[in-house]
Short mmCIF file of C-alpha atoms in Angstrom, two decimals:
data_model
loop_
_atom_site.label_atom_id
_atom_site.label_comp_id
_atom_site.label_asym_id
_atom_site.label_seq_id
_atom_site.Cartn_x
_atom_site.Cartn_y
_atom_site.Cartn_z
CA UNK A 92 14.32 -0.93 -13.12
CA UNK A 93 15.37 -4.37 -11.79
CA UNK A 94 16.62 -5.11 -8.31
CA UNK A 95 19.79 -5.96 -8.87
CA UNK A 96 20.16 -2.15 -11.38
CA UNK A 97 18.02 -0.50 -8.55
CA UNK A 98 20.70 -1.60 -5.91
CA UNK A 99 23.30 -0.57 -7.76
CA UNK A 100 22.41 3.26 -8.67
CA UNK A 101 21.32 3.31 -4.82
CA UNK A 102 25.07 2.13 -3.82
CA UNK A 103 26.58 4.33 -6.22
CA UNK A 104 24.53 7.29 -5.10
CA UNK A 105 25.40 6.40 -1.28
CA UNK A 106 29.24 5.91 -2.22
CA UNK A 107 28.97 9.46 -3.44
CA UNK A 108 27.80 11.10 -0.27
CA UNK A 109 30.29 8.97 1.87
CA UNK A 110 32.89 10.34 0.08
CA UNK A 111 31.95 13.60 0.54
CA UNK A 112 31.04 13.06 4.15
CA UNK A 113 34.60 11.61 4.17
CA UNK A 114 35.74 14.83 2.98
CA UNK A 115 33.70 16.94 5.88
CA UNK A 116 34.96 14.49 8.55
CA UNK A 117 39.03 15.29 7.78
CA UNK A 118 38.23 18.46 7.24
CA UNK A 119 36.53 19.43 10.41
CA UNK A 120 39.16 17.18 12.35
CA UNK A 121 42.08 19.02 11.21
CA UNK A 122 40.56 22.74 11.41
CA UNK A 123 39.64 21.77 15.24
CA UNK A 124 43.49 20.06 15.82
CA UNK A 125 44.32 23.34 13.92
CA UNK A 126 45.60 26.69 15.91
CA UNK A 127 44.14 28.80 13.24
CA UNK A 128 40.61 26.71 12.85
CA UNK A 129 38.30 27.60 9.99
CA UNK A 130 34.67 28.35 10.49
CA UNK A 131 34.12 27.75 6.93
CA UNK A 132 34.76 23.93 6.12
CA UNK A 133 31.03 23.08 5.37
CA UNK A 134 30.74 25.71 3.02
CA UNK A 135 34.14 25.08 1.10
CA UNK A 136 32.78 21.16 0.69
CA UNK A 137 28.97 21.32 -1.23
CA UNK A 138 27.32 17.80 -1.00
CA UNK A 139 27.32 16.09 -4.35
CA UNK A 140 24.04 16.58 -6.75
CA UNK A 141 22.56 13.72 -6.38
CA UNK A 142 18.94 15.08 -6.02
CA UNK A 143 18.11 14.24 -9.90
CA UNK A 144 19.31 10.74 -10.05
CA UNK A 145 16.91 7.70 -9.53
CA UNK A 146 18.44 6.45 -6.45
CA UNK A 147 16.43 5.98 -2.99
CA UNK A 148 18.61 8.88 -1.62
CA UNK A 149 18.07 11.22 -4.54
CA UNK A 150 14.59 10.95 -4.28
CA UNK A 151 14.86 11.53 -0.52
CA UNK A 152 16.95 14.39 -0.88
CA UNK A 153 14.33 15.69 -3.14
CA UNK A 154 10.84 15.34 -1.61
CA UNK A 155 12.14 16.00 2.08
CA UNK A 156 14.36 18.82 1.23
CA UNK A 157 17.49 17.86 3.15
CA UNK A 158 19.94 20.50 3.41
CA UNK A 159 23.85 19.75 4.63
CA UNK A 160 23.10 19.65 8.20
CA UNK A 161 20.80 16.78 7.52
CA UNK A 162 22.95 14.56 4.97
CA UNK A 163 25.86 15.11 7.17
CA UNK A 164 23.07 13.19 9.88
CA UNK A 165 22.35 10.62 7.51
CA UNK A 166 26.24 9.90 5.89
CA UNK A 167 27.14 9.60 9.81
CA UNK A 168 24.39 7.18 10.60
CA UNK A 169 25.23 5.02 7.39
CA UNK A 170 29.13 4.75 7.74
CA UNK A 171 29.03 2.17 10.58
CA UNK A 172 26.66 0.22 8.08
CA UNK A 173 28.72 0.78 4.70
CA UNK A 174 32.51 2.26 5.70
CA UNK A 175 33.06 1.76 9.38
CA UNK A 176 37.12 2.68 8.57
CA UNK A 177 35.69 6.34 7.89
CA UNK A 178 35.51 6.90 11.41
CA UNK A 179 38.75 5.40 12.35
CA UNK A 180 39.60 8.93 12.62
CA UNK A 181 37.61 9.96 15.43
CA UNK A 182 39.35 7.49 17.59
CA UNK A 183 42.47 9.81 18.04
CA UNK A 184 43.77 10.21 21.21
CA UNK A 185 44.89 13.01 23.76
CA UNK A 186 48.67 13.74 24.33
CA UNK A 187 48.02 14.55 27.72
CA UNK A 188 45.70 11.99 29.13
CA UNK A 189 46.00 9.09 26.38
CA UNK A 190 42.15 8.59 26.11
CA UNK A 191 39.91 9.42 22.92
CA UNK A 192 39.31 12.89 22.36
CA UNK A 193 35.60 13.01 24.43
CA UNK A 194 35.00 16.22 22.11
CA UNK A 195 34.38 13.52 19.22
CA UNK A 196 31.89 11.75 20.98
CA UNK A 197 31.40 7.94 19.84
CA UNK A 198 31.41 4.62 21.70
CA UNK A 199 31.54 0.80 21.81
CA UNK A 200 28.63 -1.63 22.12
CA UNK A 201 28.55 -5.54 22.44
CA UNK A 202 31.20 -6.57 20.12
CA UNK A 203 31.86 -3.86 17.79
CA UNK A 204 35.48 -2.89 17.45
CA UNK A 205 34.69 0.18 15.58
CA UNK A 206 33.43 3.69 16.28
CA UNK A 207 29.83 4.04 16.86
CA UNK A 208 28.73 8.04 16.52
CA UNK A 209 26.69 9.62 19.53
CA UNK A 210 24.92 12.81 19.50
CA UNK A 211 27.99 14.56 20.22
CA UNK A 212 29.69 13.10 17.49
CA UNK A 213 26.97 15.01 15.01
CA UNK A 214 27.33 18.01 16.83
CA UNK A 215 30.90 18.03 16.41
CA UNK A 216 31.26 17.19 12.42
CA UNK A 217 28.83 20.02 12.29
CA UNK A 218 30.26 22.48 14.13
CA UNK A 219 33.75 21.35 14.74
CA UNK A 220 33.88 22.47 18.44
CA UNK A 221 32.47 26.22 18.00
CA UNK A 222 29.52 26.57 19.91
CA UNK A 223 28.23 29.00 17.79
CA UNK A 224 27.77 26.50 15.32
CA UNK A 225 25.61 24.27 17.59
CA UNK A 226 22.21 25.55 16.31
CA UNK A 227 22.38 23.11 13.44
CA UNK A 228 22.75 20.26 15.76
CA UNK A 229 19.83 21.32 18.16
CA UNK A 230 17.78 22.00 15.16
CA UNK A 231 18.34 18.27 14.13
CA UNK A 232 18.05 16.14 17.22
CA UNK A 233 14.54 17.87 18.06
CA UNK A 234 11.66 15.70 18.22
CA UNK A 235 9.62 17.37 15.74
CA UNK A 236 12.57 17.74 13.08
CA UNK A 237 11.07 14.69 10.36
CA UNK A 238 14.13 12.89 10.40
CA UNK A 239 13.36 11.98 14.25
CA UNK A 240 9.79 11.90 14.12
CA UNK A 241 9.49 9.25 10.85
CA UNK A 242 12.40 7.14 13.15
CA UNK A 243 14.69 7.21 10.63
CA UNK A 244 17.19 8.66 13.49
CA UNK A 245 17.23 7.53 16.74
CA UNK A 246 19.23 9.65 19.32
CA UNK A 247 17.92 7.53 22.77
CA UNK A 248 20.54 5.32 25.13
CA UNK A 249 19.36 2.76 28.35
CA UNK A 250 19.92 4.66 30.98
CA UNK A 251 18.13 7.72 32.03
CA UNK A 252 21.74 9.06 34.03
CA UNK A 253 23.04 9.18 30.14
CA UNK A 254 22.55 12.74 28.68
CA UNK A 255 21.27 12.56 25.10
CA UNK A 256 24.00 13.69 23.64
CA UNK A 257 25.85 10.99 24.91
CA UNK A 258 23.37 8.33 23.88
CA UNK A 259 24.46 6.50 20.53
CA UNK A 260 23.02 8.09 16.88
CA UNK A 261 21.40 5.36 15.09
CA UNK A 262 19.95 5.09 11.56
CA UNK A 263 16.90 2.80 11.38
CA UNK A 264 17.43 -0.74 10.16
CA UNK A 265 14.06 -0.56 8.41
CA UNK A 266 15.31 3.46 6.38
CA UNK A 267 18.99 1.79 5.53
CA UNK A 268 16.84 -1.14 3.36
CA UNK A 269 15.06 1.60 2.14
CA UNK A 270 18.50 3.37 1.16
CA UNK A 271 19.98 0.23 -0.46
CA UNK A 272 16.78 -1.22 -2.13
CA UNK A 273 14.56 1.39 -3.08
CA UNK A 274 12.06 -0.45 -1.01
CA UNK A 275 9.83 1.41 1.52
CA UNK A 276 10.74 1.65 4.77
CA UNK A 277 8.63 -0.40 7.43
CA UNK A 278 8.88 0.71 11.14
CA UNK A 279 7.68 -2.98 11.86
CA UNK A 280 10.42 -4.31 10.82
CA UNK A 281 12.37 -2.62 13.49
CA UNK A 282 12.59 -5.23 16.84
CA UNK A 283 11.33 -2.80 19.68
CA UNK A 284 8.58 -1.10 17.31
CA UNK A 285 5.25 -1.32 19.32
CA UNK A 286 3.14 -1.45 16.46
CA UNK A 287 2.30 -4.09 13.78
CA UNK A 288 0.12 -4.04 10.51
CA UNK A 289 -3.18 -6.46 10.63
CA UNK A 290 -4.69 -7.62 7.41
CA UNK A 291 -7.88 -9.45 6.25
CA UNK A 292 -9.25 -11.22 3.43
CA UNK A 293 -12.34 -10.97 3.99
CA UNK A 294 -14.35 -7.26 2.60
CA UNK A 295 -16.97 -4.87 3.61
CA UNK A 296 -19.84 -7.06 2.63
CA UNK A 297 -18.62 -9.99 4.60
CA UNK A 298 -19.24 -8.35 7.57
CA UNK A 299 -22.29 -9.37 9.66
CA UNK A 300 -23.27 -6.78 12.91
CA UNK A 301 -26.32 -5.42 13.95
CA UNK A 302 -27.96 -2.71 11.54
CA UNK A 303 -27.37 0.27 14.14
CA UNK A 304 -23.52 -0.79 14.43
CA UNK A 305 -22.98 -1.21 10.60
CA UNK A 306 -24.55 2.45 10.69
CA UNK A 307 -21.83 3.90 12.87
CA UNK A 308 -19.27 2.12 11.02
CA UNK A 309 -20.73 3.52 7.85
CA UNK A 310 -19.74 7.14 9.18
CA UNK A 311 -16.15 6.74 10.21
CA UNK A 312 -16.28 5.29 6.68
CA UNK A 313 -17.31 8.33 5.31
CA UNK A 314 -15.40 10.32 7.49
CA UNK A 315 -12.08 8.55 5.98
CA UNK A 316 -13.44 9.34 2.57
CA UNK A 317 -14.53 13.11 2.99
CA UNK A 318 -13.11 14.00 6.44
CA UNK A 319 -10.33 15.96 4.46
CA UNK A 320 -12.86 17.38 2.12
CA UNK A 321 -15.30 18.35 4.61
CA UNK A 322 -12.28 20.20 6.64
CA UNK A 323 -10.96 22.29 3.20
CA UNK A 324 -14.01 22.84 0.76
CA UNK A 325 -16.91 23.03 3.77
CA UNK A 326 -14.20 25.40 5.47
CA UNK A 327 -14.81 23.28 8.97
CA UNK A 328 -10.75 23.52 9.53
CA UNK A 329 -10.85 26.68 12.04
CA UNK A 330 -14.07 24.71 13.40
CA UNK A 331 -13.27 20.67 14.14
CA UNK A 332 -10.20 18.57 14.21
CA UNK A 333 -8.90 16.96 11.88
CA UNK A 334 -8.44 13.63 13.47
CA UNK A 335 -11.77 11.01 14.52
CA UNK A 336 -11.49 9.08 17.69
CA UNK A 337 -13.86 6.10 18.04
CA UNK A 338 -14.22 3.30 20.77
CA UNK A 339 -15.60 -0.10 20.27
CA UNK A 340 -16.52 -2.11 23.00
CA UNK A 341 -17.96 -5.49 23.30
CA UNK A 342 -17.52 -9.25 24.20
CA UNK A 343 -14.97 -10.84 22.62
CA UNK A 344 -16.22 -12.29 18.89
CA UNK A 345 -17.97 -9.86 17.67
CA UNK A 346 -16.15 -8.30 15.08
CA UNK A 347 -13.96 -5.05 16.21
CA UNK A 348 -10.96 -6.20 15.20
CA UNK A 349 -12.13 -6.89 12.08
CA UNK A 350 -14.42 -3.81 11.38
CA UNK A 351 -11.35 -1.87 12.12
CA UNK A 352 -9.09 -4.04 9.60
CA UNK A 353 -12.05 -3.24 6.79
CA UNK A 354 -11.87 0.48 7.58
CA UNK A 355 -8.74 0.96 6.21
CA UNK A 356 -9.00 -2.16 3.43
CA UNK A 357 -11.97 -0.18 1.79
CA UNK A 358 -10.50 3.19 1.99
CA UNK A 359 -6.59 2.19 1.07
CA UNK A 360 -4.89 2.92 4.41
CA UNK A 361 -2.83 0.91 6.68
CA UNK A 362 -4.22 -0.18 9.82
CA UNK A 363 -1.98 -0.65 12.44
CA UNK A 364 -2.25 -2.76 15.90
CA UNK A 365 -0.39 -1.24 19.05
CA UNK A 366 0.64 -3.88 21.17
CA UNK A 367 0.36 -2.54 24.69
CA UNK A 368 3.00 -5.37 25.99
CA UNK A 369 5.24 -3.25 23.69
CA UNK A 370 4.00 0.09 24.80
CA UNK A 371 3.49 0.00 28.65
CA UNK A 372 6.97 0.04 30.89
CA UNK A 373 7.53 0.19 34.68
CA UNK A 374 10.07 2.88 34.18
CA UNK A 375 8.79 6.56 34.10
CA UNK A 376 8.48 7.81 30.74
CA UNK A 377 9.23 5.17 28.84
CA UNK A 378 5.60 3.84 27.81
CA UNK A 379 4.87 7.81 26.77
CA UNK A 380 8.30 7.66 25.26
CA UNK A 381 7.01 3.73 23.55
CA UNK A 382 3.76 5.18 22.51
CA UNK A 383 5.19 8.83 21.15
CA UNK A 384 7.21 6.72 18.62
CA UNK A 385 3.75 5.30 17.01
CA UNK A 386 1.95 8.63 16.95
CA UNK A 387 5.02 10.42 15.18
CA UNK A 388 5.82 7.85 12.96
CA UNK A 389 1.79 7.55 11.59
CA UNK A 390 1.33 11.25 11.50
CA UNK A 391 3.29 11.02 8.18
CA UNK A 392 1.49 7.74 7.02
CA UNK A 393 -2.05 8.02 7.02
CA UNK A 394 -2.15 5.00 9.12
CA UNK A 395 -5.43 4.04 11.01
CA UNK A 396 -3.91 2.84 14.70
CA UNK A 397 -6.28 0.39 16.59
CA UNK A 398 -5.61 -0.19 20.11
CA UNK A 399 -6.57 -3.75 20.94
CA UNK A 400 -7.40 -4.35 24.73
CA UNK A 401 -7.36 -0.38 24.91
CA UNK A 402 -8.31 -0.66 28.69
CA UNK A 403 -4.77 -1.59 29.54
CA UNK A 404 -3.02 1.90 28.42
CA UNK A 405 -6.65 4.40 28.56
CA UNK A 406 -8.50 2.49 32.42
CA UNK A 407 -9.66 4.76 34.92
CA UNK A 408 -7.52 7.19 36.61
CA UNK A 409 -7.41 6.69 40.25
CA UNK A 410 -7.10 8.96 43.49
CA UNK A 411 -3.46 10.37 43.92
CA UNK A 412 -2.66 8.48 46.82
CA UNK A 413 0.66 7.07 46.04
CA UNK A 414 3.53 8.54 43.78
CA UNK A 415 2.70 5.54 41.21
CA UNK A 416 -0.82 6.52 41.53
CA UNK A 417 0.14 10.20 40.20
CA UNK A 418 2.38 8.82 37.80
CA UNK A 419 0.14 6.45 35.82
CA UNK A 420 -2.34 9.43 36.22
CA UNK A 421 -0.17 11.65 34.43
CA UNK A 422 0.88 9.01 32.18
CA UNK A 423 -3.55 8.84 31.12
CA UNK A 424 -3.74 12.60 30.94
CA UNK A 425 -0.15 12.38 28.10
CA UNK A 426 -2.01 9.72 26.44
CA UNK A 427 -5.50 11.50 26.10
CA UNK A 428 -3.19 14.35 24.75
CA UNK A 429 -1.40 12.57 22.30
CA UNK A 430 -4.79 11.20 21.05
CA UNK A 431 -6.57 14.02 21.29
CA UNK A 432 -3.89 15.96 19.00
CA UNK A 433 -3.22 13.17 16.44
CA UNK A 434 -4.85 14.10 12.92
CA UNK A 435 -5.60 10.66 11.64
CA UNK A 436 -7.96 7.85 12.53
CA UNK A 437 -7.37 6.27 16.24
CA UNK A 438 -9.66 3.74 17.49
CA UNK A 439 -9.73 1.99 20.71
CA UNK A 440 -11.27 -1.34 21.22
CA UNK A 441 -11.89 -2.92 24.83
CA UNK A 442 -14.35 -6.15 26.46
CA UNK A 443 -16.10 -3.16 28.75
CA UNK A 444 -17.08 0.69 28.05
CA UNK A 445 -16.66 0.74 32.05
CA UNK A 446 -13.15 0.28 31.90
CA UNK A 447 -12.55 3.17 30.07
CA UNK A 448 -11.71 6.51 31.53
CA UNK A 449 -14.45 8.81 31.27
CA UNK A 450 -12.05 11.51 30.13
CA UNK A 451 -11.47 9.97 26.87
CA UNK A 452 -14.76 8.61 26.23
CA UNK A 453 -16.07 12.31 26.60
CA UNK A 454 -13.67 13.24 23.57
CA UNK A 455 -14.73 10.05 20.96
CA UNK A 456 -16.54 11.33 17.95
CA UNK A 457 -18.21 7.66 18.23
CA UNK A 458 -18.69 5.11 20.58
CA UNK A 459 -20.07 2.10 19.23
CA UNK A 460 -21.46 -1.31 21.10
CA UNK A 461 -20.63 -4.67 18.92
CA UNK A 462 -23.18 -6.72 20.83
CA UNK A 463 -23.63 -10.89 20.71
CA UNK A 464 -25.27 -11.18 17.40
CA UNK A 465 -29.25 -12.24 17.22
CA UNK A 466 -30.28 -15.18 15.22
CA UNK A 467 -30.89 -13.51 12.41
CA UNK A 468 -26.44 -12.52 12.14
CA UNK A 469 -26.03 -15.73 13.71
CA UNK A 470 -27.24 -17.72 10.55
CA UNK A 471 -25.29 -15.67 8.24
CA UNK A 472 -22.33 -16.40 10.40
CA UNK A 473 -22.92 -19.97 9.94
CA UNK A 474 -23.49 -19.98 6.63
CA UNK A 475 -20.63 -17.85 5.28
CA UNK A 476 -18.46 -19.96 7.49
CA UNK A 477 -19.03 -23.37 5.71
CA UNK A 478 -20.08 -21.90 2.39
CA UNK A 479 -17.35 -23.16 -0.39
CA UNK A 480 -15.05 -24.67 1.99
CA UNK A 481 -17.02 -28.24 3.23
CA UNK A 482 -20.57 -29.90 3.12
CA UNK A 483 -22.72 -30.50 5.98
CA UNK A 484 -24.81 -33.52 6.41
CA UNK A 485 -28.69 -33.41 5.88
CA UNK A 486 -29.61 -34.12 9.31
CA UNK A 487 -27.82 -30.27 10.45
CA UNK A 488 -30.01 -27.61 10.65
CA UNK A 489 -28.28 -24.09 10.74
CA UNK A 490 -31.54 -22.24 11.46
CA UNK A 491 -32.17 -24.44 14.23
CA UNK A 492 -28.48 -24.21 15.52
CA UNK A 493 -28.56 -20.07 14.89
CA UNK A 494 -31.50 -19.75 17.82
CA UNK A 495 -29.75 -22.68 19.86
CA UNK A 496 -26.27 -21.84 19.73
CA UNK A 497 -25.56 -18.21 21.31
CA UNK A 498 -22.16 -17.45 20.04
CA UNK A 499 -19.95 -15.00 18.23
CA UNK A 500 -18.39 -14.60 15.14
CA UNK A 501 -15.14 -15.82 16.48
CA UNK A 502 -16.71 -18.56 18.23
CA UNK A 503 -18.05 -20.39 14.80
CA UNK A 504 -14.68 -19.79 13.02
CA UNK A 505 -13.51 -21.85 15.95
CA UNK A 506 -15.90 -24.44 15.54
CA UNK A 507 -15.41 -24.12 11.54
CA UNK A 508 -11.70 -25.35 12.46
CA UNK A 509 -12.44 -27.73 15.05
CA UNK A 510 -14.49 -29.88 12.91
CA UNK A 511 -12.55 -29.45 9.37
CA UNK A 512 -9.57 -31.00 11.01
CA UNK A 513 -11.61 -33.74 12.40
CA UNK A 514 -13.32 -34.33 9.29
CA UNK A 515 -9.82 -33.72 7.28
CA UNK A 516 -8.39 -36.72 9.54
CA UNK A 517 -10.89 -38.85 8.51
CA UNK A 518 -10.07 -38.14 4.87
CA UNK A 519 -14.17 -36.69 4.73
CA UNK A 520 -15.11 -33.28 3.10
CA UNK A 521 -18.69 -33.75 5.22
CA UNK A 522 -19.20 -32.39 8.50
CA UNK A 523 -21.32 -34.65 11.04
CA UNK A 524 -23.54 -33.28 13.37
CA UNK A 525 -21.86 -35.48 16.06
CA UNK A 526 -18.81 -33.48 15.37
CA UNK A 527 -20.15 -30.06 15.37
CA UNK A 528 -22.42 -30.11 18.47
CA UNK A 529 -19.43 -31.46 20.05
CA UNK A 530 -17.12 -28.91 18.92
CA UNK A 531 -19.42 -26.29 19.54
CA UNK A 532 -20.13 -27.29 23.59
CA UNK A 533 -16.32 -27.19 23.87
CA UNK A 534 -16.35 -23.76 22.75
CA UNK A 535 -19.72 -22.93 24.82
CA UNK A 536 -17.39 -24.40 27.70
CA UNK A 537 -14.87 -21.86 27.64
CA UNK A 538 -17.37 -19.33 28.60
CA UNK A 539 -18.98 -21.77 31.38
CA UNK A 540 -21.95 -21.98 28.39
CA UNK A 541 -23.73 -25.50 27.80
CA UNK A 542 -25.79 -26.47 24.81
CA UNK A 543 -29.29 -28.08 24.82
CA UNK A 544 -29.35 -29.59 21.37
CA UNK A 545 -28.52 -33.12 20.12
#
């Protein structure tokens, strides 16, 4: 199916559950305005069949299992984007006072002119003011209900003095694409989402540790290959958790970032980085609220979450002294929880083990070191780095420079820059060894290093 067909069934398919939701909405606001209201208007109104046609929703529909309550959720969330006149009628007004009807809910923000739903606008259109009827809407705004905990609703406002059914119902810019396109939907592409996908081009065989770390790696390997098999057909389900937790800690260089990247290349699974500038807040509850949003949306996905710089979110708990030293306490202890009870593949990466808080290293099914390589990794280093991409001239020795030269793996991509771009300026595909040793002492330099070699 092309695009531009795709689009089109998906708008259709939308334009039939507006209407319909169109049909709820006048519905439930004349049965409430009416002195003899009836408690039947969602059953008088079916949703149209739209579960066997090719469009994004359909297939939504289908393989969540979304009943009224939950496209009545959606249609809401999508008229502001597609029919924002549907909800003209929710700005009626009282006889008495003159204001908006505060039974329907709704708002303004920034420079919208139209009617934004809040929770209590969802709990109204499902209920239409009986209470009895609330269940639906209590059912729906939970945090475990899927449509919260995949994002594609968001029922959250900026102030903590706002209840939450009085913060604004959103639908998720990155599920509406998904809606009109067909296309999946990426929580990345949402502007506050703490979490972003790394890549690499390099593979497994490219990678160059020590034999002993390349061993533990090998196991979380096979754990992401069999861990699901070892849990069902080995019957180890009543017996272990499902998820693995695994720390790597070293200098900077040596490779976690990209042994974690190649965990989920080789086994087919998205890795994604948590940004703890994203995740950690100065106002209580937020970063658990920050981080919560990662952990529900990947329990869906199969995602492998790496924690760069873990130490910043997981340090050392400290004595109680002060009420921000019990806070950030409790925030570790929510954390560990949330880590501790995730099913997939977390793994934390920090400079120093001994920044780490010993209650999560005590729960890590490994805890590997990614130390400065020898000379022996250190040659490979330097020969994958310059191998296809530039010649070297014949007085350069790269045995001689792996025992000279202690560095890391992210230290000789440096230097592989450094001295292509010289050598590109001078219009030269061969690298001096004037220009390497030079690059490489100012890259020794930032580590307060010096190099004995001319």
């Amino acid at each position: 199916m092309s695009g531009v067909t795709e689009l089109s069934v998906n708008l259709r398919a939308l334009d039939q559950e507006l209407d319909w939701f169109a049909t709820i909405l006048q519905a439930q606001v004349e049965t409430y305005l009416s002195a003899d209201p009836d408690p039947w208007v969602l059953h008088r109104h079916p949703p149209p069949d739209i579960g066997q046609t090719p469009s994004a929703l359909g297939r939504l529909v289908t393989e969540w299992g979304l009943g009224v309550p939950e496209r009545i959720a959606l249609a809401l969330t999508l008229a502001p984007h597609l029919r924002p006149q549907m909800l003209d009628i929710l700005l009626l007004t009282s006889s008495q006072t003159g204001r908006v009807l505060t039974e329907f809910g709704g708002m303004n923000e920034g420079a919208s002119r139209g009617f934004l739903p809040t929770g209590q606008t969802l709990a109204f259109v499902l209920s239409a003011g009986n209470r009895d009827a609330w269940a639906d809407y209590h059912h729906l705004t939970d945090r475990n209900h899927r449509l919260m905990r995949e994002q594609m609703l968001r029922l959250d406002g900026d102030s903590d003095r706002l209840p939450q059914i009085a913060s604004p119902l959103r639908l998720s810019e990155a599920w509406l694409h998904y809606l009109l396109t067909g296309e999946p939907a990426r929580p990345e592409t949402e502007h506050d989402f703490p979490a972003r996908p790394i890549h690499c081009a390099q593979g497994w065989n490219d990678l160059v540790l020590d034999p002993q770390t390349m061993a533990q790696l090998n196991e979380i390997r096979l754990w992401l290959t069999y861990g699901q098999r070892v849990l069902t057909e080995y019957r180890l389900a009543d017996k272990i958790k499902p998820g693995y937790r695994a720390l790597f800690f070293g200098p900077p260089g040596t490779g976690k970032t990209l042994s974690a990247c190649l965990l989920g290349k080789v086994t087919n699974r998205e890795v994604y980085r948590v940004d703890a500038s994203m995740v950690v807040s100065k106002y209580i509850g937020e970063t658990e609220k920050n981080l919560g949003r990662v952990f529900d949306v990947a329990q869906y996905r199969d995602w492998l979450l790496f924690f760069d710089e873990a130490d910043a979110l997981f340090g050392k708990r400290t004595t109680a002294s002060t009420s921000n030293d019990r806070h950030a306490n409790q925030q570790t202890a929510y954390l560990l929880q949330r880590i501790e009870d995730f099913p997939g593949v977390v793994i934390l990466s920090t400079n120093l083990r001994a920044n780490m808080d010993e209650a999560f290293t005590r729960r890590f099914q490994s805890m590997i070191q990614f130390p400065m390589p020898g000379p022996a990794e250190r040659l490979r280093l330097w020969q994958a780095a310059f191998a296809g991409s530039v010649d070297l001239a014949p007085d350069i020795d790269l045995n001689e420079l792996a025992e000279r030269a202690e560095v890391a793996g992210g230290a000789v991509i440096n230097v592989l820059r450094a001295v292509t771009l010289t050598a590109a300026a001078t219009n030269s595909k061969v690298i001096s060894r004037t220009n390497l040793i030079d690059a490489l002492r100012r890259e020794l330099a930032k580590d307060s290093k010096s190099l004995q070699w001319r």
